GROMACS .gro file of N, CA, C and O in nm:
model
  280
    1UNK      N    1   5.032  -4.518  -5.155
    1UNK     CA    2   4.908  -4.590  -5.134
    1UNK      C    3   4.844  -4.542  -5.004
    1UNK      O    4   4.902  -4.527  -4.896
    2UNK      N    5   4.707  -4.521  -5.033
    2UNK     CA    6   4.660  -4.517  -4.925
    2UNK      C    7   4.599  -4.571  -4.806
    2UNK      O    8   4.510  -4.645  -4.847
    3UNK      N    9   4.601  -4.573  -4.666
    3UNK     CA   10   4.558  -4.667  -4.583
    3UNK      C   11   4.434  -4.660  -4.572
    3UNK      O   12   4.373  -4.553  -4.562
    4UNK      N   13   4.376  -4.789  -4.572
    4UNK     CA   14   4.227  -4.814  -4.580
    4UNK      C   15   4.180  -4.813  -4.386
    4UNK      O   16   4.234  -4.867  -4.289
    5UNK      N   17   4.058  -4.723  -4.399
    5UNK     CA   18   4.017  -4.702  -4.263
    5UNK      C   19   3.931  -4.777  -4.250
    5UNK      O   20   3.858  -4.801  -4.346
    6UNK      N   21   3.915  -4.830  -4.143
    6UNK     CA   22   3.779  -4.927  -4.113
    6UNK      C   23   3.636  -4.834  -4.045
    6UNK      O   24   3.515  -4.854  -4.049
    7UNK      N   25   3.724  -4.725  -3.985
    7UNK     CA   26   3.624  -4.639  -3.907
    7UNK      C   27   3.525  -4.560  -4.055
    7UNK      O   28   3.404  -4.543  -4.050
    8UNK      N   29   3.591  -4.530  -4.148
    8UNK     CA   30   3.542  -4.504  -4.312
    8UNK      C   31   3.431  -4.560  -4.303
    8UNK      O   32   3.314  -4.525  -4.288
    9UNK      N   33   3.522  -4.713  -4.323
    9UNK     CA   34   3.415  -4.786  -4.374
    9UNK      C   35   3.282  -4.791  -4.373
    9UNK      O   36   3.192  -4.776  -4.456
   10UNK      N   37   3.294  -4.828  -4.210
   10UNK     CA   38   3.180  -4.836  -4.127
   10UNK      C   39   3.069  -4.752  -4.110
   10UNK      O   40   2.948  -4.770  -4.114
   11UNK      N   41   3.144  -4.652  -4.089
   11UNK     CA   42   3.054  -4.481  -4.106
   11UNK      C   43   2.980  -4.478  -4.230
   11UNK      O   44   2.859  -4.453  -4.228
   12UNK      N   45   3.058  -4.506  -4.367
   12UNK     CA   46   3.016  -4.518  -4.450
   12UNK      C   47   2.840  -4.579  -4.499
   12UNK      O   48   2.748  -4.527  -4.563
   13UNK      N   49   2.858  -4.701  -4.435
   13UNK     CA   50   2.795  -4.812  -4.481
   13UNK      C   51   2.686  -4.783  -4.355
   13UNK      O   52   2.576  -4.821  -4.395
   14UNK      N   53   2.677  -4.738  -4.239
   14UNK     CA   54   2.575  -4.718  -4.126
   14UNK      C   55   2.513  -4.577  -4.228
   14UNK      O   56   2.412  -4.608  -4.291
   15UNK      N   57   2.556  -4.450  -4.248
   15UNK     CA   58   2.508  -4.396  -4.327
   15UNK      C   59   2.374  -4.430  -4.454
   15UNK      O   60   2.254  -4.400  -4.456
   16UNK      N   61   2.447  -4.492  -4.530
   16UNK     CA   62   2.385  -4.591  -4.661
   16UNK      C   63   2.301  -4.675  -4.590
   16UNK      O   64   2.195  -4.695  -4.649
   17UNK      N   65   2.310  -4.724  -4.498
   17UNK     CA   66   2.181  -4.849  -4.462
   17UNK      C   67   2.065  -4.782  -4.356
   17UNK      O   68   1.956  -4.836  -4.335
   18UNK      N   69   2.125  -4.609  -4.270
   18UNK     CA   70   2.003  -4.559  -4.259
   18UNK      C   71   1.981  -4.431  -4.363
   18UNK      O   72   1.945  -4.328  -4.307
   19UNK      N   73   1.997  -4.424  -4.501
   19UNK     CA   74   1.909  -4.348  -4.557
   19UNK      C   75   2.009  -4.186  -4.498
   19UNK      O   76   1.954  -4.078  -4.519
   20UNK      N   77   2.111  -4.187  -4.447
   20UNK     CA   78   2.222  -4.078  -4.409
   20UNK      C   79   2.294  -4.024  -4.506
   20UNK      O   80   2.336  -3.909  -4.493
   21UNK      N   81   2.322  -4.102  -4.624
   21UNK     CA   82   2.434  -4.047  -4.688
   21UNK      C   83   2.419  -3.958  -4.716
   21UNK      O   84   2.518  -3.894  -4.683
   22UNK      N   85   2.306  -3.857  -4.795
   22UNK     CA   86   2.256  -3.769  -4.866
   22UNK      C   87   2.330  -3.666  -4.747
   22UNK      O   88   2.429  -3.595  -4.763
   23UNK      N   89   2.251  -3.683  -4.629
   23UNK     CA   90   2.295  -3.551  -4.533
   23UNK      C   91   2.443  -3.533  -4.452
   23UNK      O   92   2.478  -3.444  -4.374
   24UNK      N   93   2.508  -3.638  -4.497
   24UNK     CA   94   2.660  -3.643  -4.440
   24UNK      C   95   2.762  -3.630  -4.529
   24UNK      O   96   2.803  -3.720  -4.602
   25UNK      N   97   2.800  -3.530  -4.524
   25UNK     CA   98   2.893  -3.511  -4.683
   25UNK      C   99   3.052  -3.566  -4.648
   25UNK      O  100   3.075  -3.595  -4.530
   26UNK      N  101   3.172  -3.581  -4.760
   26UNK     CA  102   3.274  -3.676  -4.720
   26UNK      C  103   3.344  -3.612  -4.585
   26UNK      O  104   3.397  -3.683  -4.499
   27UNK      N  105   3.337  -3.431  -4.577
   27UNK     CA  106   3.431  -3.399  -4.486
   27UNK      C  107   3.383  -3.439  -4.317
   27UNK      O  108   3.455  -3.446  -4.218
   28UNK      N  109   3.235  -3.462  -4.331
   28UNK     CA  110   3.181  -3.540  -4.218
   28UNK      C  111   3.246  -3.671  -4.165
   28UNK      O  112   3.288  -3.700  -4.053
   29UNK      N  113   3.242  -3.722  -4.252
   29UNK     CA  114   3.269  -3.891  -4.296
   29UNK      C  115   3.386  -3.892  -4.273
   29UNK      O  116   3.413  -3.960  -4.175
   30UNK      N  117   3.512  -3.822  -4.346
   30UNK     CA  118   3.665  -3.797  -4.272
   30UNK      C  119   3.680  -3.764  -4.149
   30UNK      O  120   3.738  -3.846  -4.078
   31UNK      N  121   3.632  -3.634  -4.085
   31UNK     CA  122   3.635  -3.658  -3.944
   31UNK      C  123   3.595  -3.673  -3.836
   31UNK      O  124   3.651  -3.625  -3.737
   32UNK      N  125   3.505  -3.733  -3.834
   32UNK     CA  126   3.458  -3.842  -3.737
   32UNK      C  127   3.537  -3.977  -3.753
   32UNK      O  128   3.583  -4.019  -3.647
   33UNK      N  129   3.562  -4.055  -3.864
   33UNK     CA  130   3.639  -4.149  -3.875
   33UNK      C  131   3.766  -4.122  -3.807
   33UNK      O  132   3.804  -4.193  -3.713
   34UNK      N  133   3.835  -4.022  -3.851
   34UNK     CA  134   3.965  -3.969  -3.823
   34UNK      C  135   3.937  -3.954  -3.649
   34UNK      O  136   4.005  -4.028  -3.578
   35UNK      N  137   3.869  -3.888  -3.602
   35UNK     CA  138   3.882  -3.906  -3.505
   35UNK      C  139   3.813  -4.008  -3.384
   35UNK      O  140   3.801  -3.990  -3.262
   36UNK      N  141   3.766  -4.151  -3.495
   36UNK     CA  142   3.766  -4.289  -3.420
   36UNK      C  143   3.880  -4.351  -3.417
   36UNK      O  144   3.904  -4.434  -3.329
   37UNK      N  145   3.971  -4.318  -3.514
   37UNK     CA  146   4.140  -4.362  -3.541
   37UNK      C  147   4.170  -4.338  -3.440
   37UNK      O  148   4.196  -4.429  -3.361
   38UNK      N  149   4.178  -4.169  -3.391
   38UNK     CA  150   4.284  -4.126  -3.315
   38UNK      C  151   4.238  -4.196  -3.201
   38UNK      O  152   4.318  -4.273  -3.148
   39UNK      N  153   4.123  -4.184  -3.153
   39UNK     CA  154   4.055  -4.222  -3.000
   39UNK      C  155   4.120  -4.382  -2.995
   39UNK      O  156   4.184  -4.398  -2.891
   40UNK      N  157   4.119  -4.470  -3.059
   40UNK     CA  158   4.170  -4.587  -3.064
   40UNK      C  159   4.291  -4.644  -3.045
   40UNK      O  160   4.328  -4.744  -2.984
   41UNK      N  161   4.348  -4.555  -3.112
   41UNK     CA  162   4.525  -4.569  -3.066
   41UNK      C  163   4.595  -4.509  -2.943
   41UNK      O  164   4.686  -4.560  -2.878
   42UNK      N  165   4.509  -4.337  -2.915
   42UNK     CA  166   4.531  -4.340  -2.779
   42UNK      C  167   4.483  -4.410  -2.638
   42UNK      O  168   4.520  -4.399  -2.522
   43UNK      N  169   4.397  -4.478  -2.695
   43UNK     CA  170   4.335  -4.579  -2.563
   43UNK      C  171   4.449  -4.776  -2.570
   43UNK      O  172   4.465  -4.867  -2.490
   44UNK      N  173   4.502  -4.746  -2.726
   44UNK     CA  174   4.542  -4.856  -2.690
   44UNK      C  175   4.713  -4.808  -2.644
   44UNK      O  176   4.794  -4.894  -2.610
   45UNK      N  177   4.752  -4.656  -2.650
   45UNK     CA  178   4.878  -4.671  -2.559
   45UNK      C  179   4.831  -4.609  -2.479
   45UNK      O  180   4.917  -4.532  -2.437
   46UNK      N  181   4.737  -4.596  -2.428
   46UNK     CA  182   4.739  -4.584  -2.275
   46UNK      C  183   4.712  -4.717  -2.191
   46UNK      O  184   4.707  -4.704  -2.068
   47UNK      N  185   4.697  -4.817  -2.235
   47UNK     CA  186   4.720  -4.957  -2.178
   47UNK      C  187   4.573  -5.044  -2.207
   47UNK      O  188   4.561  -5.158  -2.163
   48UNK      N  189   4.500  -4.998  -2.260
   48UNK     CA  190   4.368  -5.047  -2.291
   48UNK      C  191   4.347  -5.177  -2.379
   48UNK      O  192   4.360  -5.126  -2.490
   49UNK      N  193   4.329  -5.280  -2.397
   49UNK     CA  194   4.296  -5.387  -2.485
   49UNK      C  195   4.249  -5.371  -2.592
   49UNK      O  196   4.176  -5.276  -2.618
   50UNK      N  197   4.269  -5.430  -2.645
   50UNK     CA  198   4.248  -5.402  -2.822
   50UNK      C  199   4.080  -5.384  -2.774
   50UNK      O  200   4.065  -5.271  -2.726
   51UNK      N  201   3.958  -5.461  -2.773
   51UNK     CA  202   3.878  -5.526  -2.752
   51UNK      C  203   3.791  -5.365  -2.682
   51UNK      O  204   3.676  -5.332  -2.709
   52UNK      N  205   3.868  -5.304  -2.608
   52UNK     CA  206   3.842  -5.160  -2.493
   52UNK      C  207   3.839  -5.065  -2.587
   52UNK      O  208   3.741  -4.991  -2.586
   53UNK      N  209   3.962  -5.043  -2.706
   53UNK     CA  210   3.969  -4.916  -2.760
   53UNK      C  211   3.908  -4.956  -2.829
   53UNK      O  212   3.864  -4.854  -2.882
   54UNK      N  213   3.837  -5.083  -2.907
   54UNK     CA  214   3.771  -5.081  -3.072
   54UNK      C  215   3.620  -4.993  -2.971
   54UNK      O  216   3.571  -4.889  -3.014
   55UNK      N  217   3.568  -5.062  -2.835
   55UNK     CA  218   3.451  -5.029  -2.811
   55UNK      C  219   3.435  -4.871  -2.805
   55UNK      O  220   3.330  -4.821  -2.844
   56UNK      N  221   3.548  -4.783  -2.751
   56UNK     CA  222   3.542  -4.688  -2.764
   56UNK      C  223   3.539  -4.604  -2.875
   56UNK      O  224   3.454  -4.519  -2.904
   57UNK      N  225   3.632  -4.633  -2.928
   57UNK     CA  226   3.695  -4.596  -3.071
   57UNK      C  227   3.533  -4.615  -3.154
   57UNK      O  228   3.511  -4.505  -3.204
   58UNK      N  229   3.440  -4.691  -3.179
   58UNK     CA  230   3.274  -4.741  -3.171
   58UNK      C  231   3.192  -4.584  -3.146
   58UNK      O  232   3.127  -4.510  -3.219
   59UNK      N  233   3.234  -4.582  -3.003
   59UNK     CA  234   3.131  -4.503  -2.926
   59UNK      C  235   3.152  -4.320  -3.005
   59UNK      O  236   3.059  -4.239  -3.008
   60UNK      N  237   3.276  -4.297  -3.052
   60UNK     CA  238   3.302  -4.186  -3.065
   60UNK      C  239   3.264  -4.209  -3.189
   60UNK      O  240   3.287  -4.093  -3.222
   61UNK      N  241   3.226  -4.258  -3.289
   61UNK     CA  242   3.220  -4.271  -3.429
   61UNK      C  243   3.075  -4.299  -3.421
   61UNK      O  244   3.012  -4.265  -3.521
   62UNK      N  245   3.019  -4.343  -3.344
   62UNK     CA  246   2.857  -4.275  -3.354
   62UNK      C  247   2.771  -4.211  -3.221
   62UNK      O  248   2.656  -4.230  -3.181
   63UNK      N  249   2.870  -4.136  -3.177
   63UNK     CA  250   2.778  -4.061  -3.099
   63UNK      C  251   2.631  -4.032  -3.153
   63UNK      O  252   2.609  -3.994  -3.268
   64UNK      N  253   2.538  -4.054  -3.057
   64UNK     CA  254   2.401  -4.044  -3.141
   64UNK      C  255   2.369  -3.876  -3.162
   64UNK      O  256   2.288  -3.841  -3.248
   65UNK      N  257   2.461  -3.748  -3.053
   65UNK     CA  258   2.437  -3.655  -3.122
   65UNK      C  259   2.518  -3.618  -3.237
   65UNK      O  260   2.556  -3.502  -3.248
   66UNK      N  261   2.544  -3.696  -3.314
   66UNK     CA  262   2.619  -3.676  -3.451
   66UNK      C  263   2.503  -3.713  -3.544
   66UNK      O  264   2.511  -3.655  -3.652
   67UNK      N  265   2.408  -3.785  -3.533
   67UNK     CA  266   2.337  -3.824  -3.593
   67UNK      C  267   2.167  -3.793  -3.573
   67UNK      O  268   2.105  -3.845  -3.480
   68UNK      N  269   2.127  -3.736  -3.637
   68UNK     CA  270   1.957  -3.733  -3.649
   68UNK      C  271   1.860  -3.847  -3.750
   68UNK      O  272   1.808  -3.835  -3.861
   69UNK      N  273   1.867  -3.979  -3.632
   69UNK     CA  274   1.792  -4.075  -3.750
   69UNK      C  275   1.673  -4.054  -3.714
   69UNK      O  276   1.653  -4.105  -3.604
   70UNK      N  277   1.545  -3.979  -3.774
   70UNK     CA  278   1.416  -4.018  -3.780
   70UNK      C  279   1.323  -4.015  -3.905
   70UNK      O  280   1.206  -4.054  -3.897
   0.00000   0.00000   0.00000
């Protein structure tokens, strides 16, 4: 079974609600997610609060130069 990502999700669904999906294909969508996972878990063993790494773990999953919304 596979583990359900929230960083997916999210990416997913910000995509779809600005009119993105078309131009972000899945291997986009895998890693950037993949690497909001990783950013998240290394901020939470490096001593960071849950609350610290989700914001980061956030920030790396939409960098705005990842994205061209106009």
């Amino acid at each position: 079974m596979k583990e359900m990502n929230y960083y997916k999700l999210y990416l997913e669904k910000f995509l779809l609600d600005n009119d993105l999906a078309k131009r972000y294909g899945k291997a986009f969508v895998e890693a950037c997610s993949e690497q909001a996972s990783e950013s998240y878990e290394l901020k939470r063993r490096n001593g960071c609060t849950v609350e610290q790494a989700q914001e980061f773990a956030m920030s790396v999953l939409l960098r705005k130069n990842n994205y061209s919304i106009a």
